[in-house]
Amino acid sequence: MASQIKVPPIKRWQTWYMLLAFFYMYLPIGVLTIFSFNKSPSPSQWTGFSLEWYAKFLQNPNLLAALQNSLSVALAAVSVSSVLGTLTAVGLARYYFPGKSLYQGVTYLPLIVPDIAIAVATLVFFAAIKLPLSLGTIVVAHIVFCLAYVAVVVSSRLASIDPKLEEAALDLGATPVQAFLRVLLPQLLPGILSGCLLAFILSMDDFVIAYFTAGVGSTTLPIAIFSSLRSGGGVTPELNALSVLLILASGSIAAIAEAVRSWGTHD
């Protein structure tokens, strides 16, 4: 009879620790998900299963308008950041110029600077140039940190690409632009897509920067949720349903970004 394989105690402890960590992290999300299907509007009493709150959210014009604004801001910011972030990453990785290290540090600074500092600085800048606040100013502010995230992800992809491929293309008569478009850019696409998806999630989730740079009639979804809570409405079942949908959408986008990144790594 084959002897049973015993799991070392340290492995069992690792398993229990992992389960406890995941339970701690995702228990609030699980409770939120359950009560989004609660028939009662009370968050403390379960009275039965219902999809009523999801239907009401889809009929709420204020939340839908805020969601549309958030999507518009995120798409615009990511579209600009994808181009600028990619060019920034390529320029820092492939070219040498005076002050390169300083410029590289400044480029990645929005990743570590607190959002409140970026928000205040951006608001002061808009006030100094007398630019009225609107959805456009939110887009400009979001480009600041979206660009940095795209540049970081593309830079990590660039590190795994052999620069000799571009040199070979140049030796064969390609111009620098042709070598970039036909040789380097196709290999960078997984990193660019992954960075764009990450920046999109962060832009949709941002509250602080959007709150400071939003004008009248340019309410994004996080601002609308905060306003609902501040006005005394509390966490309504509609917000529970909306939160679950956002979690599912964010998780799906994150999974796609990871799949694209892994595909690019093993390509």
PDB file of C-alpha atoms in Angstrom:
ATOM      1  CA  MET A   1       0.000   0.000   0.000  1.00  0.00           C
ATOM      2  CA  ALA A   2       1.373   3.332  -1.017  1.00  0.00           C
ATOM      3  CA  SER A   3       2.383   5.499   1.904  1.00  0.00           C
ATOM      4  CA  GLN A   4       0.465   8.693   2.370  1.00  0.00           C
ATOM      5  CA  ILE A   5       2.319  11.921   1.736  1.00  0.00           C
ATOM      6  CA  LYS A   6       2.233  14.124   4.802  1.00  0.00           C
ATOM      7  CA  VAL A   7       2.161  17.866   4.367  1.00  0.00           C
ATOM      8  CA  PRO A   8       4.855  19.538   6.499  1.00  0.00           C
ATOM      9  CA  PRO A   9       3.437  21.706   9.316  1.00  0.00           C
ATOM     10  CA  ILE A  10       4.888  24.857   7.788  1.00  0.00           C
ATOM     11  CA  LYS A  11       2.898  24.209   4.621  1.00  0.00           C
ATOM     12  CA  ARG A  12      -0.312  23.853   6.600  1.00  0.00           C
ATOM     13  CA  TRP A  13       0.387  27.117   8.405  1.00  0.00           C
ATOM     14  CA  GLN A  14       1.036  28.836   5.086  1.00  0.00           C
ATOM     15  CA  THR A  15      -2.274  27.558   3.756  1.00  0.00           C
ATOM     16  CA  TRP A  16      -4.199  28.730   6.815  1.00  0.00           C
ATOM     17  CA  TYR A  17      -2.449  32.099   6.739  1.00  0.00           C
ATOM     18  CA  MET A  18      -3.331  32.549   3.071  1.00  0.00           C
ATOM     19  CA  LEU A  19      -6.980  31.639   3.703  1.00  0.00           C
ATOM     20  CA  LEU A  20      -7.140  34.014   6.687  1.00  0.00           C
ATOM     21  CA  ALA A  21      -5.589  36.852   4.666  1.00  0.00           C
ATOM     22  CA  PHE A  22      -8.062  36.403   1.814  1.00  0.00           C
ATOM     23  CA  PHE A  23     -10.953  36.137   4.277  1.00  0.00           C
ATOM     24  CA  TYR A  24      -9.875  39.396   5.935  1.00  0.00           C
ATOM     25  CA  MET A  25      -9.520  41.223   2.612  1.00  0.00           C
ATOM     26  CA  TYR A  26     -12.672  40.046   0.888  1.00  0.00           C
ATOM     27  CA  LEU A  27     -15.174  39.611   3.730  1.00  0.00           C
ATOM     28  CA  PRO A  28     -16.484  43.226   3.384  1.00  0.00           C
ATOM     29  CA  ILE A  29     -16.879  42.733  -0.374  1.00  0.00           C
ATOM     30  CA  GLY A  30     -18.760  39.502   0.245  1.00  0.00           C
ATOM     31  CA  VAL A  31     -21.132  41.187   2.705  1.00  0.00           C
ATOM     32  CA  LEU A  32     -21.654  44.063   0.271  1.00  0.00           C
ATOM     33  CA  THR A  33     -22.473  41.635  -2.527  1.00  0.00           C
ATOM     34  CA  ILE A  34     -24.977  39.700  -0.414  1.00  0.00           C
ATOM     35  CA  PHE A  35     -26.859  42.794   0.749  1.00  0.00           C
ATOM     36  CA  SER A  36     -26.993  44.202  -2.791  1.00  0.00           C
ATOM     37  CA  PHE A  37     -29.538  41.423  -3.407  1.00  0.00           C
ATOM     38  CA  ASN A  38     -31.451  42.117  -0.188  1.00  0.00           C
ATOM     39  CA  LYS A  39     -35.121  42.882  -0.717  1.00  0.00           C
ATOM     40  CA  SER A  40     -35.149  45.184   2.301  1.00  0.00           C
ATOM     41  CA  PRO A  41     -33.494  48.616   2.124  1.00  0.00           C
ATOM     42  CA  SER A  42     -32.088  48.025   5.609  1.00  0.00           C
ATOM     43  CA  PRO A  43     -28.402  47.025   5.575  1.00  0.00           C
ATOM     44  CA  SER A  44     -28.765  45.082   8.821  1.00  0.00           C
ATOM     45  CA  GLN A  45     -31.734  42.822   8.103  1.00  0.00           C
ATOM     46  CA  TRP A  46     -32.093  40.199   5.380  1.00  0.00           C
ATOM     47  CA  THR A  47     -35.679  39.799   4.160  1.00  0.00           C
ATOM     48  CA  GLY A  48     -35.258  37.938   0.875  1.00  0.00           C
ATOM     49  CA  PHE A  49     -33.558  37.849  -2.501  1.00  0.00           C
ATOM     50  CA  SER A  50     -34.320  40.600  -5.024  1.00  0.00           C
ATOM     51  CA  LEU A  51     -32.815  42.306  -8.097  1.00  0.00           C
ATOM     52  CA  GLU A  52     -34.852  45.432  -7.424  1.00  0.00           C
ATOM     53  CA  TRP A  53     -31.895  47.645  -6.532  1.00  0.00           C
ATOM     54  CA  TYR A  54     -29.996  46.802  -9.699  1.00  0.00           C
ATOM     55  CA  ALA A  55     -33.033  47.802 -11.726  1.00  0.00           C
ATOM     56  CA  LYS A  56     -33.404  51.043  -9.746  1.00  0.00           C
ATOM     57  CA  PHE A  57     -29.753  51.907 -10.285  1.00  0.00           C
ATOM     58  CA  LEU A  58     -30.193  51.503 -14.046  1.00  0.00           C
ATOM     59  CA  GLN A  59     -33.132  53.947 -13.804  1.00  0.00           C
ATOM     60  CA  ASN A  60     -31.292  56.534 -11.682  1.00  0.00           C
ATOM     61  CA  PRO A  61     -30.468  59.470 -14.012  1.00  0.00           C
ATOM     62  CA  ASN A  62     -28.020  61.124 -11.609  1.00  0.00           C
ATOM     63  CA  LEU A  63     -25.851  58.049 -11.125  1.00  0.00           C
ATOM     64  CA  LEU A  64     -25.991  57.170 -14.820  1.00  0.00           C
ATOM     65  CA  ALA A  65     -24.947  60.706 -15.798  1.00  0.00           C
ATOM     66  CA  ALA A  66     -22.066  60.568 -13.300  1.00  0.00           C
ATOM     67  CA  LEU A  67     -21.026  57.174 -14.662  1.00  0.00           C
ATOM     68  CA  GLN A  68     -21.031  58.578 -18.190  1.00  0.00           C
ATOM     69  CA  ASN A  69     -18.837  61.480 -17.062  1.00  0.00           C
ATOM     70  CA  SER A  70     -16.376  59.087 -15.399  1.00  0.00           C
ATOM     71  CA  LEU A  71     -16.188  56.943 -18.520  1.00  0.00           C
ATOM     72  CA  SER A  72     -15.635  60.006 -20.713  1.00  0.00           C
ATOM     73  CA  VAL A  73     -12.854  61.312 -18.468  1.00  0.00           C
ATOM     74  CA  ALA A  74     -11.152  57.925 -18.194  1.00  0.00           C
ATOM     75  CA  LEU A  75     -11.265  57.227 -21.940  1.00  0.00           C
ATOM     76  CA  ALA A  76      -9.941  60.682 -22.827  1.00  0.00           C
ATOM     77  CA  ALA A  77      -7.175  60.597 -20.218  1.00  0.00           C
ATOM     78  CA  VAL A  78      -6.069  57.084 -21.168  1.00  0.00           C
ATOM     79  CA  SER A  79      -6.089  57.885 -24.897  1.00  0.00           C
ATOM     80  CA  VAL A  80      -3.671  60.777 -24.415  1.00  0.00           C
ATOM     81  CA  SER A  81      -1.616  58.974 -21.772  1.00  0.00           C
ATOM     82  CA  SER A  82      -1.121  55.903 -23.967  1.00  0.00           C
ATOM     83  CA  VAL A  83       0.682  57.988 -26.579  1.00  0.00           C
ATOM     84  CA  LEU A  84       2.643  60.233 -24.220  1.00  0.00           C
ATOM     85  CA  GLY A  85       3.484  57.422 -21.795  1.00  0.00           C
ATOM     86  CA  THR A  86       4.745  55.142 -24.549  1.00  0.00           C
ATOM     87  CA  LEU A  87       6.912  57.852 -26.116  1.00  0.00           C
ATOM     88  CA  THR A  88       8.240  58.790 -22.666  1.00  0.00           C
ATOM     89  CA  ALA A  89       9.186  55.187 -21.851  1.00  0.00           C
ATOM     90  CA  VAL A  90      10.884  54.671 -25.208  1.00  0.00           C
ATOM     91  CA  GLY A  91      12.750  57.959 -24.977  1.00  0.00           C
ATOM     92  CA  LEU A  92      14.048  57.194 -21.481  1.00  0.00           C
ATOM     93  CA  ALA A  93      15.056  53.635 -22.381  1.00  0.00           C
ATOM     94  CA  ARG A  94      16.600  54.106 -25.820  1.00  0.00           C
ATOM     95  CA  TYR A  95      18.146  57.590 -25.780  1.00  0.00           C
ATOM     96  CA  TYR A  96      20.735  59.336 -23.642  1.00  0.00           C
ATOM     97  CA  PHE A  97      20.695  63.070 -22.912  1.00  0.00           C
ATOM     98  CA  PRO A  98      21.852  65.429 -20.139  1.00  0.00           C
ATOM     99  CA  GLY A  99      19.713  65.181 -17.011  1.00  0.00           C
ATOM    100  CA  LYS A 100      18.148  61.865 -18.033  1.00  0.00           C
ATOM    101  CA  SER A 101      18.146  60.461 -14.490  1.00  0.00           C
ATOM    102  CA  LEU A 102      16.496  63.599 -13.121  1.00  0.00           C
ATOM    103  CA  TYR A 103      13.865  63.576 -15.858  1.00  0.00           C
ATOM    104  CA  GLN A 104      13.175  59.889 -15.234  1.00  0.00           C
ATOM    105  CA  GLY A 105      12.629  60.545 -11.538  1.00  0.00           C
ATOM    106  CA  VAL A 106      10.304  63.472 -12.259  1.00  0.00           C
ATOM    107  CA  THR A 107       8.303  61.370 -14.723  1.00  0.00           C
ATOM    108  CA  TYR A 108       7.570  58.700 -12.113  1.00  0.00           C
ATOM    109  CA  LEU A 109       7.009  61.195  -9.277  1.00  0.00           C
ATOM    110  CA  PRO A 110       3.157  61.181  -9.605  1.00  0.00           C
ATOM    111  CA  LEU A 111       3.237  57.521  -8.542  1.00  0.00           C
ATOM    112  CA  ILE A 112       4.473  58.386  -5.052  1.00  0.00           C
ATOM    113  CA  VAL A 113       3.175  61.907  -4.495  1.00  0.00           C
ATOM    114  CA  PRO A 114      -0.093  61.890  -2.449  1.00  0.00           C
ATOM    115  CA  ASP A 115      -3.231  62.534  -4.485  1.00  0.00           C
ATOM    116  CA  ILE A 116      -4.143  65.487  -2.314  1.00  0.00           C
ATOM    117  CA  ALA A 117      -0.864  67.221  -3.217  1.00  0.00           C
ATOM    118  CA  ILE A 118      -1.452  66.672  -6.938  1.00  0.00           C
ATOM    119  CA  ALA A 119      -5.043  67.882  -6.577  1.00  0.00           C
ATOM    120  CA  VAL A 120      -4.090  71.095  -4.783  1.00  0.00           C
ATOM    121  CA  ALA A 121      -1.200  71.816  -7.152  1.00  0.00           C
ATOM    122  CA  THR A 122      -3.414  71.271 -10.198  1.00  0.00           C
ATOM    123  CA  LEU A 123      -6.177  73.474  -8.794  1.00  0.00           C
ATOM    124  CA  VAL A 124      -3.689  76.282  -8.080  1.00  0.00           C
ATOM    125  CA  PHE A 125      -2.304  75.951 -11.609  1.00  0.00           C
ATOM    126  CA  PHE A 126      -5.762  76.199 -13.174  1.00  0.00           C
ATOM    127  CA  ALA A 127      -6.535  79.225 -11.007  1.00  0.00           C
ATOM    128  CA  ALA A 128      -3.246  80.885 -12.002  1.00  0.00           C
ATOM    129  CA  ILE A 129      -3.970  80.540 -15.725  1.00  0.00           C
ATOM    130  CA  LYS A 130      -7.662  81.387 -15.147  1.00  0.00           C
ATOM    131  CA  LEU A 131      -8.928  78.166 -16.723  1.00  0.00           C
ATOM    132  CA  PRO A 132     -12.585  77.425 -15.825  1.00  0.00           C
ATOM    133  CA  LEU A 133     -13.134  74.075 -14.134  1.00  0.00           C
ATOM    134  CA  SER A 134     -14.962  71.463 -16.201  1.00  0.00           C
ATOM    135  CA  LEU A 135     -14.687  67.866 -17.365  1.00  0.00           C
ATOM    136  CA  GLY A 136     -11.730  69.005 -19.455  1.00  0.00           C
ATOM    137  CA  THR A 137      -9.765  70.083 -16.398  1.00  0.00           C
ATOM    138  CA  ILE A 138     -10.421  66.684 -14.785  1.00  0.00           C
ATOM    139  CA  VAL A 139      -9.036  65.025 -17.923  1.00  0.00           C
ATOM    140  CA  VAL A 140      -5.912  67.198 -17.827  1.00  0.00           C
ATOM    141  CA  ALA A 141      -5.371  66.363 -14.151  1.00  0.00           C
ATOM    142  CA  HIS A 142      -5.888  62.637 -14.718  1.00  0.00           C
ATOM    143  CA  ILE A 143      -3.394  62.576 -17.571  1.00  0.00           C
ATOM    144  CA  VAL A 144      -0.697  63.490 -15.031  1.00  0.00           C
ATOM    145  CA  PHE A 145      -0.862  60.191 -13.134  1.00  0.00           C
ATOM    146  CA  CYS A 146      -2.201  58.024 -15.974  1.00  0.00           C
ATOM    147  CA  LEU A 147       0.847  58.943 -18.067  1.00  0.00           C
ATOM    148  CA  ALA A 148       3.179  57.834 -15.272  1.00  0.00           C
ATOM    149  CA  TYR A 149       1.469  54.444 -14.881  1.00  0.00           C
ATOM    150  CA  VAL A 150       1.537  53.764 -18.618  1.00  0.00           C
ATOM    151  CA  ALA A 151       5.217  54.747 -18.770  1.00  0.00           C
ATOM    152  CA  VAL A 152       6.106  52.378 -15.910  1.00  0.00           C
ATOM    153  CA  VAL A 153       4.333  49.380 -17.462  1.00  0.00           C
ATOM    154  CA  VAL A 154       5.760  50.054 -20.931  1.00  0.00           C
ATOM    155  CA  SER A 155       9.246  50.483 -19.440  1.00  0.00           C
ATOM    156  CA  SER A 156       9.033  47.042 -17.836  1.00  0.00           C
ATOM    157  CA  ARG A 157       8.067  45.611 -21.223  1.00  0.00           C
ATOM    158  CA  LEU A 158      10.928  47.463 -22.910  1.00  0.00           C
ATOM    159  CA  ALA A 159      13.427  45.904 -20.514  1.00  0.00           C
ATOM    160  CA  SER A 160      12.640  42.456 -21.957  1.00  0.00           C
ATOM    161  CA  ILE A 161      13.026  43.496 -25.610  1.00  0.00           C
ATOM    162  CA  ASP A 162      16.409  43.055 -27.268  1.00  0.00           C
ATOM    163  CA  PRO A 163      17.542  46.448 -28.665  1.00  0.00           C
ATOM    164  CA  LYS A 164      19.521  44.606 -31.335  1.00  0.00           C
ATOM    165  CA  LEU A 165      16.260  44.014 -33.203  1.00  0.00           C
ATOM    166  CA  GLU A 166      15.910  47.736 -33.842  1.00  0.00           C
ATOM    167  CA  GLU A 167      19.585  47.997 -34.732  1.00  0.00           C
ATOM    168  CA  ALA A 168      19.141  45.202 -37.271  1.00  0.00           C
ATOM    169  CA  ALA A 169      16.177  47.016 -38.818  1.00  0.00           C
ATOM    170  CA  LEU A 170      18.216  50.211 -39.096  1.00  0.00           C
ATOM    171  CA  ASP A 171      21.120  48.313 -40.667  1.00  0.00           C
ATOM    172  CA  LEU A 172      18.708  46.896 -43.248  1.00  0.00           C
ATOM    173  CA  GLY A 173      17.696  50.391 -44.340  1.00  0.00           C
ATOM    174  CA  ALA A 174      14.724  51.226 -42.143  1.00  0.00           C
ATOM    175  CA  THR A 175      14.374  54.760 -40.851  1.00  0.00           C
ATOM    176  CA  PRO A 176      14.101  55.310 -37.058  1.00  0.00           C
ATOM    177  CA  VAL A 177      10.363  55.888 -37.454  1.00  0.00           C
ATOM    178  CA  GLN A 178       9.926  52.700 -39.496  1.00  0.00           C
ATOM    179  CA  ALA A 179      11.967  50.702 -36.993  1.00  0.00           C
ATOM    180  CA  PHE A 180       9.752  52.000 -34.187  1.00  0.00           C
ATOM    181  CA  LEU A 181       6.432  51.384 -35.968  1.00  0.00           C
ATOM    182  CA  ARG A 182       7.252  48.006 -37.528  1.00  0.00           C
ATOM    183  CA  VAL A 183       9.652  46.419 -35.050  1.00  0.00           C
ATOM    184  CA  LEU A 184       9.349  47.978 -31.596  1.00  0.00           C
ATOM    185  CA  LEU A 185       5.690  49.024 -31.416  1.00  0.00           C
ATOM    186  CA  PRO A 186       4.200  45.546 -32.128  1.00  0.00           C
ATOM    187  CA  GLN A 187       6.293  44.136 -29.279  1.00  0.00           C
ATOM    188  CA  LEU A 188       5.216  46.957 -26.978  1.00  0.00           C
ATOM    189  CA  LEU A 189       1.479  46.514 -27.604  1.00  0.00           C
ATOM    190  CA  PRO A 190       0.890  44.065 -24.702  1.00  0.00           C
ATOM    191  CA  GLY A 191       2.585  46.482 -22.293  1.00  0.00           C
ATOM    192  CA  ILE A 192       0.715  49.470 -23.722  1.00  0.00           C
ATOM    193  CA  LEU A 193      -2.661  47.724 -23.434  1.00  0.00           C
ATOM    194  CA  SER A 194      -1.896  46.532 -19.911  1.00  0.00           C
ATOM    195  CA  GLY A 195      -0.833  50.029 -18.831  1.00  0.00           C
ATOM    196  CA  CYS A 196      -3.920  51.587 -20.396  1.00  0.00           C
ATOM    197  CA  LEU A 197      -6.252  49.188 -18.606  1.00  0.00           C
ATOM    198  CA  LEU A 198      -4.544  49.910 -15.291  1.00  0.00           C
ATOM    199  CA  ALA A 199      -4.725  53.670 -15.880  1.00  0.00           C
ATOM    200  CA  PHE A 200      -8.403  53.353 -16.848  1.00  0.00           C
ATOM    201  CA  ILE A 201      -9.261  51.661 -13.542  1.00  0.00           C
ATOM    202  CA  LEU A 202      -7.343  54.272 -11.548  1.00  0.00           C
ATOM    203  CA  SER A 203      -9.027  57.128 -13.407  1.00  0.00           C
ATOM    204  CA  MET A 204     -12.492  55.675 -12.825  1.00  0.00           C
ATOM    205  CA  ASP A 205     -11.679  55.205  -9.135  1.00  0.00           C
ATOM    206  CA  ASP A 206     -10.160  58.642  -8.498  1.00  0.00           C
ATOM    207  CA  PHE A 207     -12.043  60.931  -6.141  1.00  0.00           C
ATOM    208  CA  VAL A 208      -9.602  63.431  -4.624  1.00  0.00           C
ATOM    209  CA  ILE A 209      -8.153  64.880  -7.837  1.00  0.00           C
ATOM    210  CA  ALA A 210     -11.530  64.906  -9.588  1.00  0.00           C
ATOM    211  CA  TYR A 211     -13.195  66.595  -6.595  1.00  0.00           C
ATOM    212  CA  PHE A 212     -10.697  69.466  -6.630  1.00  0.00           C
ATOM    213  CA  THR A 213     -10.717  69.983 -10.416  1.00  0.00           C
ATOM    214  CA  ALA A 214     -14.399  69.411 -11.245  1.00  0.00           C
ATOM    215  CA  GLY A 215     -16.626  72.264 -12.339  1.00  0.00           C
ATOM    216  CA  VAL A 216     -20.369  72.740 -12.186  1.00  0.00           C
ATOM    217  CA  GLY A 217     -22.164  69.917 -13.976  1.00  0.00           C
ATOM    218  CA  SER A 218     -19.032  67.772 -14.257  1.00  0.00           C
ATOM    219  CA  THR A 219     -19.737  65.319 -11.448  1.00  0.00           C
ATOM    220  CA  THR A 220     -17.953  61.990 -11.758  1.00  0.00           C
ATOM    221  CA  LEU A 221     -19.190  58.764 -10.192  1.00  0.00           C
ATOM    222  CA  PRO A 222     -16.978  58.862  -7.045  1.00  0.00           C
ATOM    223  CA  ILE A 223     -18.057  62.472  -6.441  1.00  0.00           C
ATOM    224  CA  ALA A 224     -21.719  61.531  -6.876  1.00  0.00           C
ATOM    225  CA  ILE A 225     -21.370  58.697  -4.363  1.00  0.00           C
ATOM    226  CA  PHE A 226     -19.607  60.970  -1.868  1.00  0.00           C
ATOM    227  CA  SER A 227     -22.274  63.644  -2.296  1.00  0.00           C
ATOM    228  CA  SER A 228     -24.986  61.080  -1.636  1.00  0.00           C
ATOM    229  CA  LEU A 229     -23.286  59.994   1.583  1.00  0.00           C
ATOM    230  CA  ARG A 230     -22.629  63.568   2.745  1.00  0.00           C
ATOM    231  CA  SER A 231     -26.205  64.664   2.129  1.00  0.00           C
ATOM    232  CA  GLY A 232     -27.404  62.163   4.727  1.00  0.00           C
ATOM    233  CA  GLY A 233     -28.687  59.523   2.373  1.00  0.00           C
ATOM    234  CA  GLY A 234     -26.224  56.968   3.704  1.00  0.00           C
ATOM    235  CA  VAL A 235     -25.262  53.809   1.880  1.00  0.00           C
ATOM    236  CA  THR A 236     -28.390  52.990  -0.085  1.00  0.00           C
ATOM    237  CA  PRO A 237     -29.068  49.586  -1.677  1.00  0.00           C
ATOM    238  CA  GLU A 238     -28.617  51.249  -5.074  1.00  0.00           C
ATOM    239  CA  LEU A 239     -25.054  52.144  -4.115  1.00  0.00           C
ATOM    240  CA  ASN A 240     -24.524  48.551  -3.003  1.00  0.00           C
ATOM    241  CA  ALA A 241     -25.635  47.331  -6.425  1.00  0.00           C
ATOM    242  CA  LEU A 242     -23.478  49.920  -8.167  1.00  0.00           C
ATOM    243  CA  SER A 243     -20.452  48.941  -6.066  1.00  0.00           C
ATOM    244  CA  VAL A 244     -20.854  45.276  -6.961  1.00  0.00           C
ATOM    245  CA  LEU A 245     -21.036  46.127 -10.661  1.00  0.00           C
ATOM    246  CA  LEU A 246     -17.922  48.296 -10.360  1.00  0.00           C
ATOM    247  CA  ILE A 247     -16.058  45.520  -8.534  1.00  0.00           C
ATOM    248  CA  LEU A 248     -16.966  43.030 -11.259  1.00  0.00           C
ATOM    249  CA  ALA A 249     -15.951  45.460 -14.001  1.00  0.00           C
ATOM    250  CA  SER A 250     -12.656  46.352 -12.278  1.00  0.00           C
ATOM    251  CA  GLY A 251     -11.851  42.718 -11.626  1.00  0.00           C
ATOM    252  CA  SER A 252     -12.537  41.840 -15.251  1.00  0.00           C
ATOM    253  CA  ILE A 253     -10.343  44.669 -16.515  1.00  0.00           C
ATOM    254  CA  ALA A 254      -7.554  43.681 -14.113  1.00  0.00           C
ATOM    255  CA  ALA A 255      -7.780  40.064 -15.274  1.00  0.00           C
ATOM    256  CA  ILE A 256      -7.606  41.160 -18.914  1.00  0.00           C
ATOM    257  CA  ALA A 257      -4.605  43.386 -18.143  1.00  0.00           C
ATOM    258  CA  GLU A 258      -2.802  40.511 -16.415  1.00  0.00           C
ATOM    259  CA  ALA A 259      -3.610  38.160 -19.300  1.00  0.00           C
ATOM    260  CA  VAL A 260      -2.295  40.683 -21.809  1.00  0.00           C
ATOM    261  CA  ARG A 261       0.849  41.235 -19.734  1.00  0.00           C
ATOM    262  CA  SER A 262       1.474  37.494 -19.425  1.00  0.00           C
ATOM    263  CA  TRP A 263       0.880  37.038 -23.137  1.00  0.00           C
ATOM    264  CA  GLY A 264       3.423  39.730 -23.897  1.00  0.00           C
ATOM    265  CA  THR A 265       5.955  38.196 -21.507  1.00  0.00           C
ATOM    266  CA  HIS A 266       5.756  34.739 -23.100  1.00  0.00           C
ATOM    267  CA  ASP A 267       5.433  35.991 -26.646  1.00  0.00           C
TER     268      ASP A 267
END
